[in-house]
Backbone as a chain_set.jsonl record, in Angstrom:
{"seq": "XXXXXXXXXXXXXXXXXXXXXXXXXXXXXXXXXXXXXXXXXXXXXXXXXXXXXXXXXXXXXXXXXXXXXXXXXXXXXXXXXXXXXXXXXXXXXXXXXXXXXXXXXXXXXXXXXXXXXXXXXXXXXXXXXXXXXXXXXXXXXXXXXXXXXXXXXXXXXXXXXXXXXXXXXXXXXXXXXXXXXXXXXXXXXXXXXXXXXXXXXXXXX", "coords": {"N": [[148.701, -60.221, 85.981], [145.97, -60.523, 85.444], [145.639, -58.104, 84.157], [147.191, -58.443, 81.843], [145.719, -60.459, 80.622], [143.351, -59.095, 80.061], [144.306, -57.197, 78.249], [145.143, -58.84, 76.132], [142.687, -59.865, 75.386], [141.472, -57.593, 74.358], [143.085, -56.972, 72.123], [142.436, -59.037, 70.53], [140.036, -58.449, 69.307], [138.783, -56.602, 66.556], [138.655, -53.123, 65.965], [135.852, -51.199, 64.758], [136.6, -49.138, 63.056], [138.783, -50.109, 61.686], [137.979, -51.956, 59.848], [137.758, -53.627, 56.663], [136.931, -54.622, 53.28], [138.394, -56.817, 52.467], [138.513, -59.327, 53.557], [136.699, -61.896, 55.404], [137.049, -62.92, 57.883], [136.787, -61.587, 60.363], [136.941, -60.68, 63.843], [134.828, -59.441, 66.146], [133.826, -57.287, 68.832], [130.909, -56.198, 69.997], [128.222, -53.969, 70.901], [124.709, -54.183, 70.721], [122.661, -51.616, 69.833], [120.346, -50.918, 68.612], [117.725, -52.805, 67.38], [115.78, -54.088, 64.827], [113.02, -55.322, 62.8], [112.131, -56.21, 59.479], [109.089, -56.963, 58.145], [107.719, -59.953, 56.583], [105.68, -59.411, 54.749], [106.33, -56.963, 53.7], [107.845, -55.224, 50.921], [110.304, -57.154, 49.395], [110.917, -58.195, 51.974], [111.234, -59.605, 55.33], [113.607, -59.705, 57.04], [116.362, -58.819, 59.235], [117.591, -56.045, 61.038], [120.342, -54.345, 62.487], [121.897, -51.999, 64.655], [125.096, -51.52, 65.716], [127.639, -50.707, 68.227], [131.16, -50.309, 68.894], [133.762, -50.65, 71.433], [134.808, -48.148, 71.358], [132.775, -46.509, 70.722], [132.162, -46.224, 68.068], [129.918, -46.596, 65.388], [128.098, -49.063, 63.47], [126.09, -50.481, 60.906], [124.226, -53.529, 60.595], [123.122, -56.133, 58.469], [120.8, -58.762, 58.206], [119.791, -61.441, 56.388], [116.932, -63.615, 55.713], [117.632, -66.418, 56.515], [119.757, -65.985, 58.384], [118.492, -64.234, 60.093], [116.521, -65.902, 61.269], [118.236, -67.526, 62.655], [119.515, -65.892, 64.541], [117.665, -64.142, 65.72], [116.517, -64.511, 68.24], [118.64, -64.384, 69.881], [120.267, -62.06, 69.583], [119.791, -59.038, 71.047], [118.664, -55.723, 71.966], [120.979, -53.758, 73.824], [122.583, -55.885, 74.371], [125.822, -57.505, 74.468], [128.212, -58.772, 72.21], [130.401, -61.272, 70.855], [131.465, -61.488, 67.651], [132.072, -63.393, 64.845], [133.359, -63.801, 61.576], [132.112, -62.104, 59.162], [130.707, -60.365, 56.354], [132.079, -57.393, 55.062], [130.682, -54.671, 53.77], [130.066, -52.04, 51.337], [128.174, -49.289, 52.486], [125.077, -49.455, 51.474], [122.592, -48.445, 52.046], [119.643, -46.58, 51.47], [118.334, -44.982, 53.275], [120.194, -44.111, 55.811], [121.384, -45.516, 58.847], [123.606, -45.013, 60.303], [126.612, -43.0, 60.275], [128.609, -44.351, 59.114], [130.538, -45.573, 56.378], [130.625, -48.195, 55.844], [129.111, -51.494, 56.082], [127.849, -54.308, 57.855], [127.448, -57.657, 56.844], [125.752, -60.491, 57.688], [126.297, -64.026, 57.275], [126.119, -67.547, 56.364], [128.304, -68.654, 57.719], [128.714, -67.027, 59.868], [129.365, -66.492, 63.277], [128.087, -66.066, 66.547], [128.565, -65.058, 69.851], [127.251, -64.6, 73.033], [128.193, -62.166, 75.38], [129.365, -61.047, 78.638], [128.212, -57.942, 79.66], [129.082, -56.131, 81.515], [131.597, -54.836, 81.699], [131.737, -53.379, 79.435], [131.621, -50.42, 77.5], [128.692, -48.386, 77.446], [127.297, -46.722, 75.068], [124.855, -45.21, 74.191], [123.781, -42.841, 73.233], [124.7, -39.878, 71.459], [124.889, -36.973, 72.404], [124.051, -33.76, 71.199], [124.156, -30.187, 71.13], [121.556, -27.924, 70.054], [122.548, -25.779, 68.326], [124.695, -27.012, 67.002], [123.553, -28.694, 65.097], [122.067, -26.793, 63.707], [124.073, -25.314, 62.552], [124.889, -26.613, 60.307], [124.988, -26.442, 56.746], [122.925, -27.694, 55.329], [120.655, -30.417, 55.879], [121.387, -33.747, 55.139], [119.38, -35.52, 52.831], [119.127, -38.163, 53.351], [118.982, -38.626, 55.987], [117.947, -40.474, 58.738], [115.299, -40.329, 60.857], [114.151, -41.276, 63.946], [111.488, -41.517, 66.077], [111.594, -42.248, 69.365], [110.612, -42.359, 72.037], [107.99, -41.192, 74.194], [108.326, -39.237, 76.89], [107.098, -37.873, 79.107], [103.894, -36.59, 80.056], [102.373, -33.406, 80.438], [104.393, -32.536, 78.728], [105.506, -33.825, 76.549], [108.097, -34.819, 75.815], [110.524, -36.001, 73.612], [112.799, -38.37, 72.208], [114.98, -38.009, 69.586], [116.576, -39.912, 67.306], [119.087, -39.171, 65.244], [120.688, -40.632, 63.064], [122.367, -40.47, 60.817], [123.697, -38.061, 61.039], [125.021, -38.631, 63.287], [123.825, -37.798, 65.614], [121.946, -37.03, 68.515], [118.99, -35.657, 69.55], [117.39, -34.187, 72.279], [114.421, -32.921, 73.276], [111.623, -30.682, 73.926], [108.46, -30.84, 72.469], [107.099, -28.039, 71.133], [105.513, -27.0, 69.207], [103.551, -27.988, 66.397], [102.649, -29.058, 63.079], [99.66, -29.805, 61.167], [99.03, -33.114, 59.89], [100.498, -33.579, 56.798], [100.267, -34.125, 53.238], [102.221, -35.471, 50.667], [103.087, -35.995, 47.273], [105.268, -38.188, 45.881], [107.062, -39.415, 43.285], [104.788, -40.705, 42.312], [103.848, -41.858, 44.602], [102.091, -41.648, 47.646], [102.964, -39.725, 50.412], [103.057, -39.084, 53.878], [103.584, -36.511, 56.273], [104.778, -34.584, 59.089], [105.557, -31.475, 60.531], [107.574, -30.49, 63.258], [108.375, -28.43, 66.085], [111.077, -28.254, 68.176], [112.229, -27.664, 71.505], [114.87, -26.824, 73.673], [116.551, -25.948, 76.729], [117.71, -23.641, 75.839], [117.456, -23.127, 73.053], [115.434, -23.202, 70.034], [114.448, -25.625, 67.609], [113.495, -26.369, 64.365]], "CA": [[148.216, -61.344, 85.184], [144.629, -60.161, 84.979], [145.798, -56.987, 83.231], [147.655, -59.015, 80.581], [144.598, -61.184, 80.036], [142.42, -58.111, 79.524], [144.938, -56.602, 77.08], [145.091, -59.831, 75.052], [141.291, -59.944, 74.943], [141.173, -56.415, 73.546], [143.773, -57.055, 70.842], [141.797, -60.102, 69.763], [138.898, -57.889, 68.589], [139.109, -55.512, 65.639], [137.771, -51.956, 66.03], [135.073, -50.963, 63.549], [137.32, -48.205, 62.178], [139.833, -50.809, 60.94], [137.385, -52.961, 58.968], [137.754, -53.436, 55.214], [136.228, -55.724, 52.6], [139.358, -57.758, 51.889], [138.342, -60.662, 54.125], [135.489, -62.06, 56.222], [137.412, -63.577, 59.142], [136.91, -60.6, 61.433], [136.404, -60.988, 65.171], [134.362, -58.153, 66.648], [133.104, -57.23, 70.096], [129.985, -55.106, 69.723], [126.946, -53.871, 71.622], [123.553, -53.875, 69.874], [121.934, -50.486, 70.409], [119.029, -50.841, 67.967], [117.397, -54.023, 66.643], [114.417, -54.037, 64.288], [112.719, -56.355, 61.815], [111.295, -55.869, 58.332], [108.207, -58.136, 58.037], [107.687, -60.696, 55.324], [104.748, -58.816, 53.79], [106.932, -55.777, 53.081], [108.534, -55.519, 49.668], [111.576, -57.864, 49.653], [111.071, -58.143, 53.42], [111.6, -60.729, 56.173], [115.001, -59.674, 57.434], [116.66, -58.222, 60.532], [118.559, -54.956, 60.952], [120.935, -54.059, 63.798], [122.936, -50.98, 64.764], [126.062, -51.874, 66.759], [128.809, -49.867, 68.43], [132.273, -51.001, 69.539], [134.144, -50.058, 72.718], [135.171, -46.748, 71.129], [131.564, -45.763, 70.398], [131.967, -46.19, 66.615], [128.715, -47.356, 65.032], [128.001, -49.698, 62.157], [124.825, -51.184, 60.686], [124.346, -54.928, 60.153], [121.941, -56.655, 57.774], [120.662, -60.218, 58.29], [118.727, -62.007, 55.559], [116.01, -64.503, 56.419], [118.257, -67.538, 57.24], [120.504, -65.486, 59.537], [117.489, -63.686, 61.0], [115.953, -67.009, 62.039], [119.29, -68.095, 63.497], [119.98, -64.988, 65.602], [116.661, -63.18, 66.189], [116.254, -64.695, 69.672], [119.887, -64.218, 70.629], [120.746, -60.675, 69.554], [118.784, -58.096, 71.529], [119.21, -54.415, 72.309], [121.789, -53.676, 75.041], [123.433, -57.07, 74.507], [127.19, -57.426, 73.963], [128.435, -60.025, 71.489], [131.583, -61.545, 70.057], [130.952, -61.86, 66.332], [133.152, -63.871, 63.98], [133.035, -64.091, 60.171], [131.069, -61.254, 58.569], [131.068, -59.593, 55.176], [132.134, -55.942, 55.223], [130.17, -54.157, 52.5], [129.8, -50.611, 51.274], [126.854, -48.99, 53.04], [124.198, -49.201, 50.335], [121.274, -48.027, 52.51], [119.147, -45.292, 51.002], [118.155, -44.27, 54.542], [121.297, -44.652, 56.59], [121.212, -45.48, 60.295], [124.864, -44.556, 60.888], [127.437, -42.227, 59.343], [129.674, -45.235, 58.642], [130.401, -45.934, 54.962], [130.651, -49.652, 55.775], [127.955, -52.207, 56.601], [128.129, -55.725, 58.097], [126.506, -58.63, 56.315], [125.875, -61.83, 58.262], [126.073, -65.116, 56.322], [125.954, -68.853, 57.011], [129.448, -68.959, 58.573], [128.808, -66.059, 60.964], [129.191, -67.034, 64.624], [127.811, -65.028, 67.545], [128.602, -65.513, 71.244], [126.8, -63.579, 73.97], [129.204, -61.868, 76.382], [128.995, -60.226, 79.79], [128.298, -56.547, 79.236], [129.372, -55.283, 82.672], [132.808, -54.043, 81.512], [131.711, -52.812, 78.08], [130.995, -49.087, 77.539], [127.328, -48.296, 76.904], [127.252, -45.398, 74.448], [123.594, -45.268, 73.462], [123.454, -41.555, 72.637], [125.765, -38.905, 71.237], [124.075, -35.77, 72.526], [124.56, -32.527, 70.626], [123.334, -29.011, 71.338], [120.846, -27.53, 68.837], [123.339, -24.999, 67.365], [125.566, -27.883, 66.203], [122.749, -29.118, 63.954], [121.678, -25.611, 62.949], [125.234, -24.752, 61.869], [125.104, -27.314, 59.054], [124.329, -25.748, 55.631], [121.669, -28.396, 55.068], [120.65, -31.796, 56.345], [121.331, -34.735, 54.076], [118.026, -36.065, 52.734], [119.131, -39.569, 53.741], [118.941, -38.714, 57.444], [116.848, -41.272, 59.272], [114.868, -39.822, 62.153], [113.284, -42.244, 64.604], [110.932, -41.062, 67.348], [111.711, -43.46, 70.157], [109.76, -42.473, 73.211], [107.374, -40.033, 74.8], [108.762, -39.419, 78.26], [106.128, -37.442, 80.103], [102.773, -35.767, 79.655], [102.004, -32.852, 79.142], [105.513, -31.893, 78.051], [105.758, -34.533, 75.305], [109.511, -34.88, 75.457], [110.85, -37.174, 72.798], [114.204, -38.517, 71.841], [115.088, -38.202, 68.149], [117.873, -40.46, 66.906], [119.441, -38.764, 63.892], [121.856, -41.483, 62.967], [123.295, -40.075, 59.76], [124.516, -36.979, 61.574], [125.533, -39.139, 64.559], [123.324, -36.814, 66.551], [120.708, -37.302, 69.222], [118.391, -34.456, 70.109], [116.348, -34.362, 73.274], [113.745, -31.643, 73.421], [110.187, -30.648, 74.168], [107.69, -30.385, 71.312], [106.353, -26.833, 71.494], [104.589, -26.688, 68.119], [103.519, -28.981, 65.325], [101.673, -28.809, 62.029], [98.779, -30.924, 60.874], [99.617, -34.103, 58.984], [100.449, -33.112, 55.41], [100.442, -35.166, 52.235], [103.093, -35.118, 49.551], [103.174, -37.035, 46.25], [106.647, -38.333, 45.408], [107.164, -40.553, 42.358], [103.452, -41.329, 42.253], [103.524, -42.458, 45.895], [101.629, -40.689, 48.641], [103.733, -39.723, 51.646], [102.514, -38.205, 54.897], [104.612, -36.004, 57.17], [104.387, -33.534, 60.021], [106.671, -30.673, 61.011], [107.508, -30.197, 64.689], [109.377, -27.52, 66.628], [111.61, -28.728, 69.449], [112.841, -26.635, 72.334], [115.593, -27.21, 74.864], [116.547, -24.836, 77.678], [118.311, -22.45, 75.252], [117.165, -22.875, 71.667], [114.386, -23.935, 69.338], [114.893, -26.205, 66.348], [112.348, -26.823, 63.581]], "C": [[146.848, -61.028, 84.583], [144.702, -59.046, 83.952], [146.254, -57.487, 81.866], [146.55, -59.748, 79.867], [143.605, -60.232, 79.39], [142.997, -57.472, 78.264], [144.888, -57.549, 75.897], [143.686, -59.958, 74.497], [140.949, -58.786, 74.026], [141.83, -56.503, 72.176], [143.178, -58.143, 69.953], [140.679, -59.555, 68.879], [139.332, -56.697, 67.743], [138.149, -54.35, 65.831], [137.044, -51.759, 64.695], [135.841, -50.092, 62.554], [138.379, -48.889, 61.318], [139.284, -51.86, 59.976], [137.563, -52.592, 57.506], [137.126, -54.669, 54.58], [137.17, -56.73, 51.956], [139.228, -59.172, 52.444], [137.054, -60.694, 54.958], [135.801, -62.581, 57.619], [137.643, -62.586, 60.277], [136.373, -61.158, 62.741], [136.091, -59.653, 65.839], [133.7, -58.303, 68.007], [132.233, -55.986, 70.045], [128.786, -55.147, 70.649], [125.849, -53.51, 70.622], [122.759, -52.748, 70.52], [120.567, -50.287, 69.761], [118.825, -52.102, 67.14], [115.969, -53.895, 66.122], [114.277, -55.028, 63.136], [111.855, -55.775, 60.692], [110.424, -57.086, 58.042], [108.178, -58.734, 56.635], [106.787, -60.041, 54.298], [105.283, -57.54, 53.145], [107.669, -56.18, 51.81], [109.948, -56.012, 49.97], [111.916, -57.864, 51.145], [111.508, -59.456, 54.034], [113.097, -60.772, 56.445], [115.154, -58.861, 58.721], [117.741, -57.168, 60.358], [119.054, -54.616, 62.363], [121.912, -52.89, 63.667], [123.802, -51.347, 65.962], [126.995, -50.693, 67.043], [129.894, -50.691, 69.12], [132.667, -50.265, 70.818], [134.571, -48.603, 72.597], [133.949, -45.882, 70.821], [131.292, -45.652, 68.91], [130.81, -47.097, 66.238], [128.817, -47.963, 63.64], [126.674, -50.443, 62.09], [125.107, -52.61, 60.231], [123.025, -55.383, 59.547], [121.947, -58.178, 57.833], [119.499, -60.649, 57.405], [117.954, -63.07, 56.334], [116.692, -65.669, 57.141], [119.005, -67.082, 58.494], [119.552, -64.854, 60.565], [116.909, -64.792, 61.88], [116.967, -67.581, 63.028], [119.582, -67.223, 64.715], [118.906, -64.093, 66.215], [116.344, -63.323, 67.674], [117.501, -64.515, 70.528], [120.318, -62.756, 70.709], [119.613, -59.73, 69.926], [119.457, -56.771, 71.874], [119.859, -54.442, 73.685], [122.673, -54.899, 75.244], [124.812, -56.839, 73.902], [127.566, -58.788, 73.384], [129.835, -60.067, 70.864], [131.086, -62.112, 68.732], [132.136, -62.219, 65.439], [132.6, -64.167, 62.588], [131.83, -63.269, 59.685], [131.614, -60.628, 57.287], [131.104, -58.122, 55.564], [131.82, -55.335, 53.863], [130.152, -52.636, 52.516], [128.382, -50.37, 51.758], [125.917, -48.54, 51.921], [122.825, -48.673, 50.756], [120.88, -46.681, 51.916], [118.835, -44.386, 52.191], [119.158, -44.855, 55.524], [121.052, -44.488, 58.089], [122.495, -45.1, 61.021], [125.586, -43.71, 59.842], [128.553, -43.075, 58.748], [129.449, -45.589, 57.174], [130.497, -47.434, 54.744], [129.403, -50.238, 56.428], [128.327, -53.673, 56.774], [127.035, -56.59, 57.492], [126.75, -59.988, 56.945], [125.644, -62.862, 57.161], [126.159, -66.444, 57.067], [127.104, -69.213, 57.948], [129.607, -67.995, 59.742], [128.509, -66.74, 62.297], [128.998, -65.885, 65.602], [127.814, -65.663, 68.93], [128.198, -64.356, 72.144], [127.822, -63.417, 75.089], [128.6, -61.103, 77.564], [129.2, -58.766, 79.426], [128.75, -55.607, 80.35], [130.583, -54.38, 82.457], [132.862, -53.386, 80.142], [131.02, -51.452, 78.114], [129.632, -49.083, 76.852], [127.133, -46.879, 76.381], [126.008, -45.339, 73.558], [123.297, -43.968, 72.711], [124.714, -40.716, 72.47], [125.082, -37.542, 71.221], [124.786, -34.546, 71.956], [123.601, -31.38, 70.977], [122.714, -28.583, 70.009], [121.713, -26.737, 67.861], [124.27, -25.842, 66.496], [124.83, -28.33, 64.952], [122.392, -27.93, 63.073], [122.835, -25.039, 62.148], [125.518, -25.438, 60.543], [124.364, -26.586, 57.932], [122.994, -26.372, 55.268], [121.795, -29.794, 55.636], [120.56, -32.723, 55.15], [119.944, -35.361, 54.04], [117.961, -37.547, 53.033], [119.083, -39.732, 55.252], [117.714, -39.504, 57.872], [116.528, -40.771, 60.666], [113.869, -40.81, 62.744], [112.794, -41.657, 65.921], [110.851, -42.263, 68.272], [110.826, -43.494, 71.384], [109.182, -41.13, 73.624], [107.593, -40.176, 76.298], [107.701, -39.025, 79.268], [105.065, -36.552, 79.487], [102.578, -34.71, 80.749], [103.163, -32.3, 78.342], [105.9, -32.568, 76.737], [107.217, -34.45, 74.866], [109.741, -36.139, 74.631], [112.337, -37.2, 72.545], [114.244, -38.81, 70.35], [116.493, -38.701, 67.826], [118.144, -40.054, 65.463], [120.777, -39.424, 63.587], [122.858, -40.981, 61.93], [124.225, -38.98, 60.248], [125.178, -37.379, 62.882], [125.078, -38.229, 65.712], [122.081, -37.328, 67.246], [120.227, -35.999, 69.84], [117.366, -34.849, 71.157], [115.709, -33.004, 73.497], [112.272, -31.812, 73.686], [109.498, -30.149, 72.9], [106.839, -29.198, 71.741], [105.394, -26.406, 70.395], [104.651, -27.802, 67.087], [102.474, -28.581, 64.304], [100.698, -29.977, 61.961], [99.517, -31.895, 59.95], [99.414, -33.632, 57.554], [100.739, -34.265, 54.465], [101.29, -34.645, 51.091], [103.122, -36.286, 48.578], [104.589, -37.052, 45.703], [106.749, -39.593, 44.567], [105.893, -41.388, 42.376], [103.073, -42.05, 43.539], [103.149, -41.38, 46.894], [102.431, -40.827, 49.929], [103.14, -38.711, 52.616], [103.638, -37.762, 55.838], [104.037, -34.9, 58.05], [105.65, -32.779, 60.445], [106.475, -30.387, 62.497], [108.598, -29.194, 65.041], [109.773, -28.015, 68.002], [112.248, -27.569, 70.202], [113.625, -27.282, 73.468], [115.636, -25.99, 75.774], [117.149, -23.557, 77.102], [117.766, -22.095, 73.877], [115.938, -23.65, 71.196], [114.963, -24.476, 68.043], [113.683, -26.765, 65.62], [112.81, -27.822, 62.538]], "O": [[146.602, -61.232, 83.395], [143.933, -59.028, 82.991], [145.765, -57.016, 80.84], [146.444, -59.676, 78.642], [143.078, -60.508, 78.313], [142.262, -57.227, 77.307], [144.62, -57.122, 74.774], [143.499, -60.136, 73.294], [140.231, -58.954, 73.041], [141.211, -56.153, 71.171], [143.407, -58.15, 68.744], [140.395, -60.119, 67.823], [140.151, -55.885, 68.172], [136.937, -54.563, 65.859], [137.565, -52.112, 63.637], [135.739, -50.292, 61.343], [138.829, -48.317, 60.326], [140.06, -52.582, 59.35], [137.528, -51.418, 57.139], [136.825, -55.645, 55.268], [136.793, -57.418, 51.007], [139.771, -60.115, 51.868], [136.413, -59.668, 55.183], [134.903, -62.673, 58.455], [138.584, -62.732, 61.058], [135.473, -61.997, 62.751], [136.985, -58.838, 66.067], [133.085, -59.33, 68.296], [132.736, -54.862, 70.05], [128.381, -56.209, 71.123], [126.037, -52.635, 69.777], [122.243, -52.904, 71.627], [119.724, -49.568, 70.297], [119.655, -52.433, 66.293], [115.05, -53.623, 66.893], [115.264, -55.506, 62.575], [110.967, -54.958, 60.932], [110.956, -58.149, 57.721], [108.562, -58.1, 55.652], [107.075, -60.094, 53.102], [104.737, -57.085, 52.14], [108.066, -57.334, 51.648], [110.695, -55.369, 50.708], [113.048, -57.575, 51.535], [112.077, -60.314, 53.36], [113.771, -61.75, 56.121], [114.188, -58.29, 59.225], [118.7, -57.375, 59.614], [118.272, -54.603, 63.314], [122.66, -52.8, 62.693], [123.309, -51.471, 67.083], [127.133, -49.791, 66.216], [129.598, -51.647, 69.837], [131.965, -49.345, 71.237], [134.687, -47.899, 73.6], [134.068, -44.666, 70.675], [130.295, -45.049, 68.514], [130.724, -48.232, 66.707], [129.515, -47.455, 62.762], [126.194, -50.97, 63.094], [126.108, -52.869, 59.563], [121.95, -55.059, 60.052], [122.962, -58.814, 57.548], [118.354, -60.265, 57.646], [118.289, -63.384, 57.476], [116.365, -65.908, 58.304], [118.902, -67.716, 59.544], [119.792, -64.938, 61.77], [116.817, -64.636, 63.097], [116.6, -68.059, 64.102], [119.865, -67.74, 65.796], [119.203, -63.348, 67.149], [115.939, -62.348, 68.307], [117.421, -64.496, 71.757], [120.691, -62.271, 71.778], [118.61, -59.631, 69.219], [120.673, -56.71, 72.052], [119.346, -55.078, 74.605], [123.443, -54.942, 76.204], [124.961, -56.077, 72.947], [127.281, -59.826, 73.98], [130.371, -59.054, 70.414], [130.363, -63.108, 68.709], [133.08, -61.442, 65.299], [131.507, -64.717, 62.446], [130.682, -63.701, 59.793], [132.815, -60.394, 57.151], [130.248, -57.658, 56.316], [132.599, -55.47, 52.919], [130.215, -52.018, 53.579], [127.484, -51.162, 51.471], [125.962, -47.391, 51.482], [121.967, -48.47, 49.896], [121.689, -45.754, 51.865], [119.043, -43.175, 52.129], [118.981, -45.972, 56.009], [120.572, -43.448, 58.539], [122.476, -44.887, 62.233], [125.213, -43.707, 58.669], [129.358, -42.576, 57.962], [128.323, -45.87, 56.762], [130.458, -47.904, 53.607], [128.727, -49.577, 57.217], [129.039, -54.232, 55.939], [125.847, -56.29, 57.615], [127.816, -60.579, 56.768], [124.888, -62.612, 56.222], [126.263, -66.452, 58.293], [126.912, -69.995, 58.88], [130.542, -68.133, 60.53], [127.527, -67.471, 62.428], [129.663, -64.854, 65.5], [127.152, -66.675, 69.16], [128.74, -63.257, 72.029], [128.268, -64.402, 75.678], [127.484, -60.588, 77.492], [130.264, -58.398, 78.93], [128.796, -54.395, 80.142], [130.608, -53.264, 82.976], [133.911, -52.892, 79.73], [129.941, -51.331, 78.695], [129.452, -49.703, 75.805], [126.844, -45.956, 77.142], [126.102, -45.41, 72.332], [122.637, -43.989, 71.672], [125.665, -40.834, 73.242], [124.74, -37.021, 70.16], [125.973, -34.33, 72.203], [122.394, -31.582, 71.104], [123.282, -28.849, 68.95], [121.633, -26.988, 66.658], [124.601, -25.445, 65.379], [125.406, -28.348, 63.864], [122.408, -28.032, 61.847], [122.608, -24.344, 61.158], [126.291, -24.926, 59.734], [123.229, -26.152, 58.131], [122.041, -25.666, 54.939], [122.899, -30.295, 55.848], [119.748, -32.509, 54.25], [119.386, -35.697, 55.084], [116.886, -38.144, 52.982], [119.137, -40.855, 55.754], [116.597, -39.239, 57.429], [117.383, -40.785, 61.551], [112.863, -41.139, 62.115], [113.602, -41.332, 66.791], [110.112, -43.206, 67.991], [110.329, -44.56, 71.747], [109.795, -40.08, 73.432], [107.104, -41.125, 76.911], [107.432, -39.781, 80.201], [105.318, -35.847, 78.509], [102.612, -35.077, 81.923], [102.926, -31.634, 77.334], [106.553, -31.949, 75.897], [107.535, -34.077, 73.737], [109.205, -37.206, 74.934], [113.031, -36.189, 72.653], [113.611, -39.761, 69.891], [117.477, -37.997, 68.048], [117.487, -40.555, 64.55], [121.844, -38.855, 63.819], [124.067, -41.061, 62.146], [125.408, -38.971, 59.911], [125.829, -36.554, 63.523], [125.833, -37.937, 66.64], [121.25, -37.993, 66.627], [120.965, -35.325, 70.56], [116.56, -35.752, 70.933], [116.388, -32.045, 73.866], [111.738, -32.921, 73.675], [109.912, -29.143, 72.324], [105.968, -29.325, 72.601], [104.547, -25.541, 70.618], [105.674, -28.469, 66.929], [101.53, -27.856, 64.617], [100.889, -31.003, 62.615], [100.504, -31.532, 59.311], [98.295, -33.322, 57.145], [101.372, -35.252, 54.839], [101.102, -33.527, 50.611], [103.174, -37.442, 48.998], [105.059, -36.066, 45.134], [106.551, -40.702, 45.064], [105.933, -42.616, 42.446], [102.08, -42.778, 43.569], [103.798, -40.338, 46.981], [102.56, -41.924, 50.471], [102.764, -37.608, 52.218], [104.534, -38.544, 56.157], [102.961, -34.363, 57.788], [106.69, -33.391, 60.687], [105.369, -30.082, 62.944], [109.625, -29.123, 64.366], [108.932, -28.18, 68.885], [112.743, -26.616, 69.6], [113.121, -28.177, 74.147], [114.828, -25.077, 75.604], [117.124, -22.51, 77.75], [117.621, -20.917, 73.551], [115.473, -24.592, 71.837], [115.855, -23.87, 67.449], [112.925, -27.55, 66.189], [111.996, -28.33, 61.767]]}, "num_chains": 1, "name": "protein.A"}
């Protein structure tokens, strides 16, 4: 009986891989693995961004404009699992993409969110890859978004780099870095720094 109930619950939710933009009446069961906010003072700001994954580990980005942000900003948090009903499925228009998915979720006034128990839901926060997997690519897409998330210990300065576009997470020790450099792109000044990471076998710059 319990097994049948669990099977019915699973068939009720649509996997991310089966989403399309033909309707909005989707019912999804997702875990929020990254939640961040764009402040009001930023250009066309004051909205909320979320990266979700489903029970298969497939990721998708979600965008919440100001009304939906105010409605859900205190409910949706990282590591939380949610049943989400009624969302727009859009083409992923992000210039800096947080997932490799070509689709994106858009919350709107009819979107409903229910917080669920996360104990039986897979927690797939990282997709670890060895350095040669990244090095084997002819080039990295210039839309790759790299987020430095934490410094684990001193003096080794281990960091975790989430490279969402390549669905890759690198964990390594910073063994070298350059000074902060300045680049002018389209009349805008941009600052950057190059680092060299090392794991127990390889280095990656």
